[in-house]
mmCIF file of C-alpha atoms in Angstrom:
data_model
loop_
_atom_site.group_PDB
_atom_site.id
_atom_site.type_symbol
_atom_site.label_atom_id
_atom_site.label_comp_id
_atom_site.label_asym_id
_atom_site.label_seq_id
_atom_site.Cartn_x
_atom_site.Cartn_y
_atom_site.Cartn_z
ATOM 1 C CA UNK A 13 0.000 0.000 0.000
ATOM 2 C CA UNK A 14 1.782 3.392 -1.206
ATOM 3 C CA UNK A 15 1.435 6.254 1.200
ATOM 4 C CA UNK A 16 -1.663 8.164 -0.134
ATOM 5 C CA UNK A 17 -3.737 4.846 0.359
ATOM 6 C CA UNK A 18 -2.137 4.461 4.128
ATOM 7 C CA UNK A 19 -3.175 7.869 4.833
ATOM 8 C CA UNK A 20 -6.900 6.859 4.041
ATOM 9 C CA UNK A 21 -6.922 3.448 5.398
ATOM 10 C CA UNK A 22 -5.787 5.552 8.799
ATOM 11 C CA UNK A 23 -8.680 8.247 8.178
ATOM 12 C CA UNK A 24 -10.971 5.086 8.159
ATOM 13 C CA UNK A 25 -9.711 3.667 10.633
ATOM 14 C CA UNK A 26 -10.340 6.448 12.713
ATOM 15 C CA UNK A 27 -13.853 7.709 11.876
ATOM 16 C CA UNK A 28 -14.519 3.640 12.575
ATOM 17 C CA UNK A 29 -13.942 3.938 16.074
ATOM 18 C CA UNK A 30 -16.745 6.680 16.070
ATOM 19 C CA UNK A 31 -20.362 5.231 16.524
ATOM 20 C CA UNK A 32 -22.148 8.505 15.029
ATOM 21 C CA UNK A 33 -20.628 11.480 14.101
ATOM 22 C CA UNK A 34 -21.646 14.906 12.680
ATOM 23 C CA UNK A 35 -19.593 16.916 9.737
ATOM 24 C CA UNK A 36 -19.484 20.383 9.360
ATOM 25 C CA UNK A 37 -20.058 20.244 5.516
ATOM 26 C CA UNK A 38 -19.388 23.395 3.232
ATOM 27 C CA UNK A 39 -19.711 21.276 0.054
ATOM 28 C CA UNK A 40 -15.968 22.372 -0.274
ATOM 29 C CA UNK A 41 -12.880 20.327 -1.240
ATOM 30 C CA UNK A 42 -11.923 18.881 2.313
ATOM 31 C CA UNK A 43 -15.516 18.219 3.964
ATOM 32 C CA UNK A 44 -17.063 16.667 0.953
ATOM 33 C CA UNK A 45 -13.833 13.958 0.997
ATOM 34 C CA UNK A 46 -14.208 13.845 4.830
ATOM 35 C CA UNK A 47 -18.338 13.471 4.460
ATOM 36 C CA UNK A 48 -17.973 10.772 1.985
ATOM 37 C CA UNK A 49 -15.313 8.293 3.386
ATOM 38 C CA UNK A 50 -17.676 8.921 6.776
ATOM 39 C CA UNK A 51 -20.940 7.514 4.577
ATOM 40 C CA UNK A 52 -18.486 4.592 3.558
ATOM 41 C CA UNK A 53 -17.350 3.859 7.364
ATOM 42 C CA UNK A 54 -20.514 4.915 9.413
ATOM 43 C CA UNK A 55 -23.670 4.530 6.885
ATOM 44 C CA UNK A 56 -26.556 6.151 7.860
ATOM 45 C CA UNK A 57 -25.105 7.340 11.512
ATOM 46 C CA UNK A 58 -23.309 9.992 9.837
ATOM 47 C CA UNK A 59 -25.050 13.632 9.125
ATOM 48 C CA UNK A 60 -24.293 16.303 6.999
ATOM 49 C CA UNK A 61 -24.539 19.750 8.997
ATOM 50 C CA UNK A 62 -24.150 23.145 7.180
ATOM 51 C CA UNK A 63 -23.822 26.837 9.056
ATOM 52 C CA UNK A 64 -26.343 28.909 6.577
ATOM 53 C CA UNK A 65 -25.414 32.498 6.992
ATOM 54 C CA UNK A 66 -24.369 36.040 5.406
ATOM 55 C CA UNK A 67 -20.677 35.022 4.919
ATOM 56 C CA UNK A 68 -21.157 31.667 2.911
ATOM 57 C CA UNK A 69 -21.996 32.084 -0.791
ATOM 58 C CA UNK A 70 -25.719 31.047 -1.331
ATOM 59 C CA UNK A 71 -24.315 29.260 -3.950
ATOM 60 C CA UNK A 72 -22.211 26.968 -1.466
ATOM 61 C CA UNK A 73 -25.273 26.235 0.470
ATOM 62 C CA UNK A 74 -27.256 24.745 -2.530
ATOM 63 C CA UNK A 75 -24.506 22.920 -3.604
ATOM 64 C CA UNK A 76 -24.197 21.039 0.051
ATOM 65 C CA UNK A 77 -27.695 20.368 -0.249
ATOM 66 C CA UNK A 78 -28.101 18.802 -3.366
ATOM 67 C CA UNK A 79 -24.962 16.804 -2.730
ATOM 68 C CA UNK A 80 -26.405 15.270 0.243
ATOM 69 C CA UNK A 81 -29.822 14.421 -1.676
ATOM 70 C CA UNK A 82 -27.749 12.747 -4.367
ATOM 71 C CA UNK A 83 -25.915 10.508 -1.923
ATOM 72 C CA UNK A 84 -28.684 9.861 0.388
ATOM 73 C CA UNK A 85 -26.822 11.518 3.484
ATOM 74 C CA UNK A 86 -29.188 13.047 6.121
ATOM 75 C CA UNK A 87 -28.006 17.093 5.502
ATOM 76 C CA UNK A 88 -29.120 19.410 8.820
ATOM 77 C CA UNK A 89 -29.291 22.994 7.243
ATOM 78 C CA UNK A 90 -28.265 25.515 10.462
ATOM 79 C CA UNK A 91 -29.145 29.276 10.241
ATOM 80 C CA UNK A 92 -26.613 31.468 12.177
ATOM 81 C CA UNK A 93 -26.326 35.168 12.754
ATOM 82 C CA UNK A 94 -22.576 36.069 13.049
ATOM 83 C CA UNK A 95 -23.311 39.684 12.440
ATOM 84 C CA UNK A 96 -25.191 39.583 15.615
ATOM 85 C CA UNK A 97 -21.422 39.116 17.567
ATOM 86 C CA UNK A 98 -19.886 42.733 17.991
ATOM 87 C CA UNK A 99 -16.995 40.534 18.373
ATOM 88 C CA UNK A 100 -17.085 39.429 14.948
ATOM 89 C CA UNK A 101 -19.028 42.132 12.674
ATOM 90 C CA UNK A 102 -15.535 44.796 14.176
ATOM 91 C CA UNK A 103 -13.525 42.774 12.099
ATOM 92 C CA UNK A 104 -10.889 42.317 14.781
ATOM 93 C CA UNK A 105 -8.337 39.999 13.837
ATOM 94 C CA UNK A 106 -9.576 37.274 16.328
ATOM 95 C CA UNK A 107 -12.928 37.316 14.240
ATOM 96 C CA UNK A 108 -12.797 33.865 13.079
ATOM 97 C CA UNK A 109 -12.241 32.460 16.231
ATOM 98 C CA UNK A 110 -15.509 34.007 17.586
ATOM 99 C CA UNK A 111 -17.118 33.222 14.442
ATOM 100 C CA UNK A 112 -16.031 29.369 14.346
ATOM 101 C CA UNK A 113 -16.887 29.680 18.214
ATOM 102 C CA UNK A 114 -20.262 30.575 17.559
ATOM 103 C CA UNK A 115 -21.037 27.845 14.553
ATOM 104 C CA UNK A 116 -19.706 24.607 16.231
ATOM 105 C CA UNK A 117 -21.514 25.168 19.649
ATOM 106 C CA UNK A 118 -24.925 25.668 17.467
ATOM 107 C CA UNK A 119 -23.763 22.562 15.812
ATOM 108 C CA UNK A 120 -22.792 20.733 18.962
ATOM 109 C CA UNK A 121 -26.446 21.806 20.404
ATOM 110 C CA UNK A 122 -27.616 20.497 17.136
ATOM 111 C CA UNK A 123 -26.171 17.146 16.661
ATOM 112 C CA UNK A 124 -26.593 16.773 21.134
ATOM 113 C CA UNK A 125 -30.348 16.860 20.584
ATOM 114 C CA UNK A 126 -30.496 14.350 17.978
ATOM 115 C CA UNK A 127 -27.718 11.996 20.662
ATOM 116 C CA UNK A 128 -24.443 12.853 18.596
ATOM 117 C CA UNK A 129 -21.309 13.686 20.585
ATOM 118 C CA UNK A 130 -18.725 13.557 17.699
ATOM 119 C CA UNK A 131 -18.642 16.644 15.746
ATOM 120 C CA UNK A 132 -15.948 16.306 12.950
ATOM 121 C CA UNK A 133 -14.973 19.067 10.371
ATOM 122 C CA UNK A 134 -12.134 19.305 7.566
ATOM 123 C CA UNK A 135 -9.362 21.057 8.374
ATOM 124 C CA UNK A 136 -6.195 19.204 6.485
ATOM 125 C CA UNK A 137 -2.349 19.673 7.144
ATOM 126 C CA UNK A 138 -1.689 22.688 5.001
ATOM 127 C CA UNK A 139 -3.836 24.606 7.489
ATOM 128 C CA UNK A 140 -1.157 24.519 10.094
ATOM 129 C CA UNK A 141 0.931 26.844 7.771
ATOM 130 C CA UNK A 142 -1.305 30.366 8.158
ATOM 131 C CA UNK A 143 -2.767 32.635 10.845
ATOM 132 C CA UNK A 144 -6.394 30.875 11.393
ATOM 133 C CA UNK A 145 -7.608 31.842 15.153
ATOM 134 C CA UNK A 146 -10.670 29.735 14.603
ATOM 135 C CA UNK A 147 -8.556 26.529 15.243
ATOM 136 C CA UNK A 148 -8.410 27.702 18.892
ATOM 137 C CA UNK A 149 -12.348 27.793 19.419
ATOM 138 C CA UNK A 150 -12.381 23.956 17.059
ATOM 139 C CA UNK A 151 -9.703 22.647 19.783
ATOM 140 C CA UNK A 152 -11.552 24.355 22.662
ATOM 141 C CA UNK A 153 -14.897 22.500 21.416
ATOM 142 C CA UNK A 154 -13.021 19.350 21.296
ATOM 143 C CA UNK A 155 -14.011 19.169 17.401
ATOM 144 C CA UNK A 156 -12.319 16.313 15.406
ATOM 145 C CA UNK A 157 -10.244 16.423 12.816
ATOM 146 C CA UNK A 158 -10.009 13.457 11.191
ATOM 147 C CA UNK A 159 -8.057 14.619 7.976
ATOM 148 C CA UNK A 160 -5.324 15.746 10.251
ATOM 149 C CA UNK A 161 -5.303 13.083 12.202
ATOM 150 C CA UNK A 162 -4.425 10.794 9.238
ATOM 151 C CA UNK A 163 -1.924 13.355 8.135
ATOM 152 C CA UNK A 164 -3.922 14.386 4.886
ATOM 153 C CA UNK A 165 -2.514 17.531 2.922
ATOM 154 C CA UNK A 166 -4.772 19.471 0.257
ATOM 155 C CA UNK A 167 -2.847 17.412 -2.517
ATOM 156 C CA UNK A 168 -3.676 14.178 -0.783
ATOM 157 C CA UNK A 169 -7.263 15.048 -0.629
ATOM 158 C CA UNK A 170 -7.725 16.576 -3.984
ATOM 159 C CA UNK A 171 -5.901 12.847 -5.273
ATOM 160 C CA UNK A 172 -8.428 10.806 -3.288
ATOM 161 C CA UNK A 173 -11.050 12.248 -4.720
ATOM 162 C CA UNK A 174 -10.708 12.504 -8.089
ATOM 163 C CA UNK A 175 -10.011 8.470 -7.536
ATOM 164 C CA UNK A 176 -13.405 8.095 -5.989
ATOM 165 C CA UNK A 177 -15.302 10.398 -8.701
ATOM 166 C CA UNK A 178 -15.734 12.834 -6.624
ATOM 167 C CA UNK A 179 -16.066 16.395 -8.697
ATOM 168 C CA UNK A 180 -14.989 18.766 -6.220
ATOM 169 C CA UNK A 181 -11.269 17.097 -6.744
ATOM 170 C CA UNK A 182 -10.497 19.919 -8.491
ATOM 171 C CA UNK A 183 -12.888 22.978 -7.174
ATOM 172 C CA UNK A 184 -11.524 25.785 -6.259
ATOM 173 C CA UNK A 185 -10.896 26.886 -2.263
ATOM 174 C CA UNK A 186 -13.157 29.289 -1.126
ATOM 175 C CA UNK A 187 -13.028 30.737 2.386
ATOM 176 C CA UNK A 188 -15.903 32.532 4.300
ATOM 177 C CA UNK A 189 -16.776 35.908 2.568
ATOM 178 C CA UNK A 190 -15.081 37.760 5.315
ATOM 179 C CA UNK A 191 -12.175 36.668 4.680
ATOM 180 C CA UNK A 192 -12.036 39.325 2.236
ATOM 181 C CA UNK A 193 -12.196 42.016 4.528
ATOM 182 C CA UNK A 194 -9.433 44.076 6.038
ATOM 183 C CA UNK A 195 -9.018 43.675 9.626
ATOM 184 C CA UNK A 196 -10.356 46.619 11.278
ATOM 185 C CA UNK A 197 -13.285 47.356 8.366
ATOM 186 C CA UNK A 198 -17.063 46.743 9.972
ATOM 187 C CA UNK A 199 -18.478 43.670 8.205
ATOM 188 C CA UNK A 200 -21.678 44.429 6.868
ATOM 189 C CA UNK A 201 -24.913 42.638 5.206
ATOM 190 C CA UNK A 202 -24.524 44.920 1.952
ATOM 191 C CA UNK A 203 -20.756 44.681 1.839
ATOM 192 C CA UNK A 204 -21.078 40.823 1.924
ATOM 193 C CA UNK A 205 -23.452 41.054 -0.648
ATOM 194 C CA UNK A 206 -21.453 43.107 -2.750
ATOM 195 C CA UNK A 207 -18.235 40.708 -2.550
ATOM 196 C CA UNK A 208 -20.434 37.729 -3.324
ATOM 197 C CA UNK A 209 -22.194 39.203 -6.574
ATOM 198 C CA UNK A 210 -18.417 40.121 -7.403
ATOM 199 C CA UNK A 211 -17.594 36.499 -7.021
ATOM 200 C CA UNK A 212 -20.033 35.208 -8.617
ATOM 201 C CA UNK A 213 -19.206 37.097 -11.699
ATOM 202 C CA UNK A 214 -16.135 36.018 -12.133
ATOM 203 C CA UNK A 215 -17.090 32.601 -11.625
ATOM 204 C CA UNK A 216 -19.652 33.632 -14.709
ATOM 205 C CA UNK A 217 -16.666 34.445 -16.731
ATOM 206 C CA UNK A 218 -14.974 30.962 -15.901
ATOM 207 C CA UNK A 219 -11.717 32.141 -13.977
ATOM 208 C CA UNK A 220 -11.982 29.218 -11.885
ATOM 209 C CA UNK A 221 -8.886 30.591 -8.271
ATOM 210 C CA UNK A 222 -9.426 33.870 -7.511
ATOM 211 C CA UNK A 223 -10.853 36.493 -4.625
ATOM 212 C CA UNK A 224 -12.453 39.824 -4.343
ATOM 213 C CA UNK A 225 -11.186 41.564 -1.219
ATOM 214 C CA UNK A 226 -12.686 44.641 0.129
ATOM 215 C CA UNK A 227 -10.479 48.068 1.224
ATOM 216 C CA UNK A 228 -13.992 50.319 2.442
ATOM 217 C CA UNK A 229 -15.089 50.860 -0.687
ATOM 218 C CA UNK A 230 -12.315 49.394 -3.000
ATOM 219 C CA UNK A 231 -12.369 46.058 -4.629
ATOM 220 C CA UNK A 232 -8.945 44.373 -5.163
ATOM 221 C CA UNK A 233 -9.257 41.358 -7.714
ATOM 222 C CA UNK A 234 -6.560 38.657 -7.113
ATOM 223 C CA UNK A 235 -6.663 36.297 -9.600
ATOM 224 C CA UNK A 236 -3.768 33.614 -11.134
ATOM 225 C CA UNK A 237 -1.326 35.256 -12.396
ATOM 226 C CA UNK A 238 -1.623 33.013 -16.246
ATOM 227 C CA UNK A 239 -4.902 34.598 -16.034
ATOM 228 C CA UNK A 240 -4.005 38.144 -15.936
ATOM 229 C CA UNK A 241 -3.927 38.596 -19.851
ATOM 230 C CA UNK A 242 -8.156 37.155 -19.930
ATOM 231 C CA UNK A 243 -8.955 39.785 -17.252
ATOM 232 C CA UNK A 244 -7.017 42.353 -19.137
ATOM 233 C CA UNK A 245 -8.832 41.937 -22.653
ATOM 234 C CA UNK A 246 -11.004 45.030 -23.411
ATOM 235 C CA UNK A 247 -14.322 43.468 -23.395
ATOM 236 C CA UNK A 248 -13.810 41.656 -20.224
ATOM 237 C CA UNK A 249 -12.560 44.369 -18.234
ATOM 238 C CA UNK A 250 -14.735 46.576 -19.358
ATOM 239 C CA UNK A 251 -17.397 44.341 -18.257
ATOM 240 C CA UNK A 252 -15.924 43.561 -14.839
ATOM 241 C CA UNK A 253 -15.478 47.057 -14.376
ATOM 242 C CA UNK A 254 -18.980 47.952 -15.197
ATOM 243 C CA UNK A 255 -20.958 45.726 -13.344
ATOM 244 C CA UNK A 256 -18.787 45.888 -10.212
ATOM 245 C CA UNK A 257 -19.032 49.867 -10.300
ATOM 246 C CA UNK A 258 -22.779 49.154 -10.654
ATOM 247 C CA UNK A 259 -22.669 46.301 -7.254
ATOM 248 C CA UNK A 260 -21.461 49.819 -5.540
ATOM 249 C CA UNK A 261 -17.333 49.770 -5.509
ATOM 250 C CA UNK A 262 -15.670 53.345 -5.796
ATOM 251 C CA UNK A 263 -13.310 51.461 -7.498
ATOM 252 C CA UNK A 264 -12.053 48.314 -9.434
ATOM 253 C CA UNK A 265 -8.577 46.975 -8.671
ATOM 254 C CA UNK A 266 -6.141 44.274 -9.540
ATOM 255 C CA UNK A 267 -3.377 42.940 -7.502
ATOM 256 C CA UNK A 268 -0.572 42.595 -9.396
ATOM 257 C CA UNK A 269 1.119 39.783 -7.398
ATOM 258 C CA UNK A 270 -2.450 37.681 -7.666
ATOM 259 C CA UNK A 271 -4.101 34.979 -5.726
ATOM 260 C CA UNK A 272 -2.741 33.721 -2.841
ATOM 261 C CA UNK A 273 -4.547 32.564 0.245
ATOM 262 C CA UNK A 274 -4.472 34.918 3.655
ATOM 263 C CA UNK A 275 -3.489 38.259 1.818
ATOM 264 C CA UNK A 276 -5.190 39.858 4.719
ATOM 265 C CA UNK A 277 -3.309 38.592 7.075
ATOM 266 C CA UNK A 278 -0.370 40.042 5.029
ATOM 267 C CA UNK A 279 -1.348 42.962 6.872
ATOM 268 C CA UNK A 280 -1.008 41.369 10.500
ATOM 269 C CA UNK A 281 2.747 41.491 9.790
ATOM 270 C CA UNK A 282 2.973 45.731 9.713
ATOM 271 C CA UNK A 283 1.180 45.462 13.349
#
């Protein structure tokens, strides 16, 4: 057995010493892997739960929900306020750990009342390598992590999956919407809004790794740098211009250097 195949046999080796567990499912990359091989090893004592709110893309919500209908996993839908936390909406750079706070003791509340006491979510071993706060309130919680714990890296995953025909091998990462907001900047319903309609326009135009950060009223596109030429053809940025002037941006900005997880917390660095 090569060493991508140990790493799985350990992840199922693990989740089968669970008797029911609960996974916080985004429909991304990581926690549809960590969903499925859980369906394999627990059957139908494994749920699907998803934190519906302002800073996930609509779009990410429909897609968790019409995964789980297609593999018959039982999918628990969660609606959560964040922008109710003053902790959170300031945009302090501790934000995600109130956020992430907030989410997994709904979905701990959750799962309790239907008698599940493992709550799992997807965190690999490539997340050890930036800033992300909400890993304190995840070990505070005593949340697995499973894909961790089997030493699984984004590469590993993204392997696995396209081996078990799973199409979100190769879909892009996308973090929480305010991730795209400078620490320090309120976090706002129509701000949120804004970024995602941003987004989901480039998505439209099929650049496939990119982000639309906020700076107040600025938007700063980060894109791959191969597809700087595409963005730079008249008709498309004229359009991207256009219709993000029209979403309510001052202005329309690229970032010369390009995409690249945790730009924001470039910022950290000057503090």
């Amino acid at each position: 057995m090569d060493i991508l195949h140990e790493k799985r046999r350990k992840l199922e080796i693990y989740l089968a010493g669970l008797q029911t567990a609960a996974v916080a499912f985004s429909s991304g990359v990581d926690s549809t892997f960590l969903l499925m091989v859980a369906k394999e090893v627990l059957g139908d004592n494994v749920i699907a739960v998803t934190a519906v709110s302002s800073v996930i893309p609509q779009r990410e919500i429909e897609e968790a929900e019409k995964f789980c209908e297609e593999h018959n996993i039982k999918h628990l839908p969660i609606s959560i306020d964040v922008l109710s936390m003053d902790a959170f909406k300031t945009n302090p750079p501790d934000r995600c750990y109130h956020c992430k706070k907030r989410i997994f003791t709904e979905i701990i509340s959750a799962a309790s009342s239907m008698g599940i006491t493992d709550i799992l979510e997807g965190s690999n071993t490539d997340d050890d390598g930036d800033y992300r706060p909400g890993m304190k309130a995840i070990k505070e919680l005593n949340v697995k992590s499973p894909l961790k714990e089997a030493g699984l890296s984004k590469e590993d995953i993204r392997a696995l999956s396209e081996e078990m025909g799973l199409n979100t091998w190769n879909k892009p990462s996308f973090a929480c919407l305010a991730s795209r907001f400078v620490y320090g900047d309120p976090i706002t319903e129509e701000k949120l809004l804004m970024t995602d309609k941003a987004e989901e326009l480039l998505l439209s135009l099929e650049f496939r790794q990119f982000r639309v950060r906020i700076h107040d009223n600025i938007a700063r596109i980060e894109i791959l740098p191969e597809d700087f030429p595409r963005l730079m053809a008249e008709d498309i940025r004229e359009k991207v211009y256009a219709e993000l002037k029209n979403m309510g941006f001052d202005y329309v900005t690229m970032d010369l250097k390009g995409y690249r997880t945790g730009s924001m917390n470039e910022t950290l660095r000057n503090r």
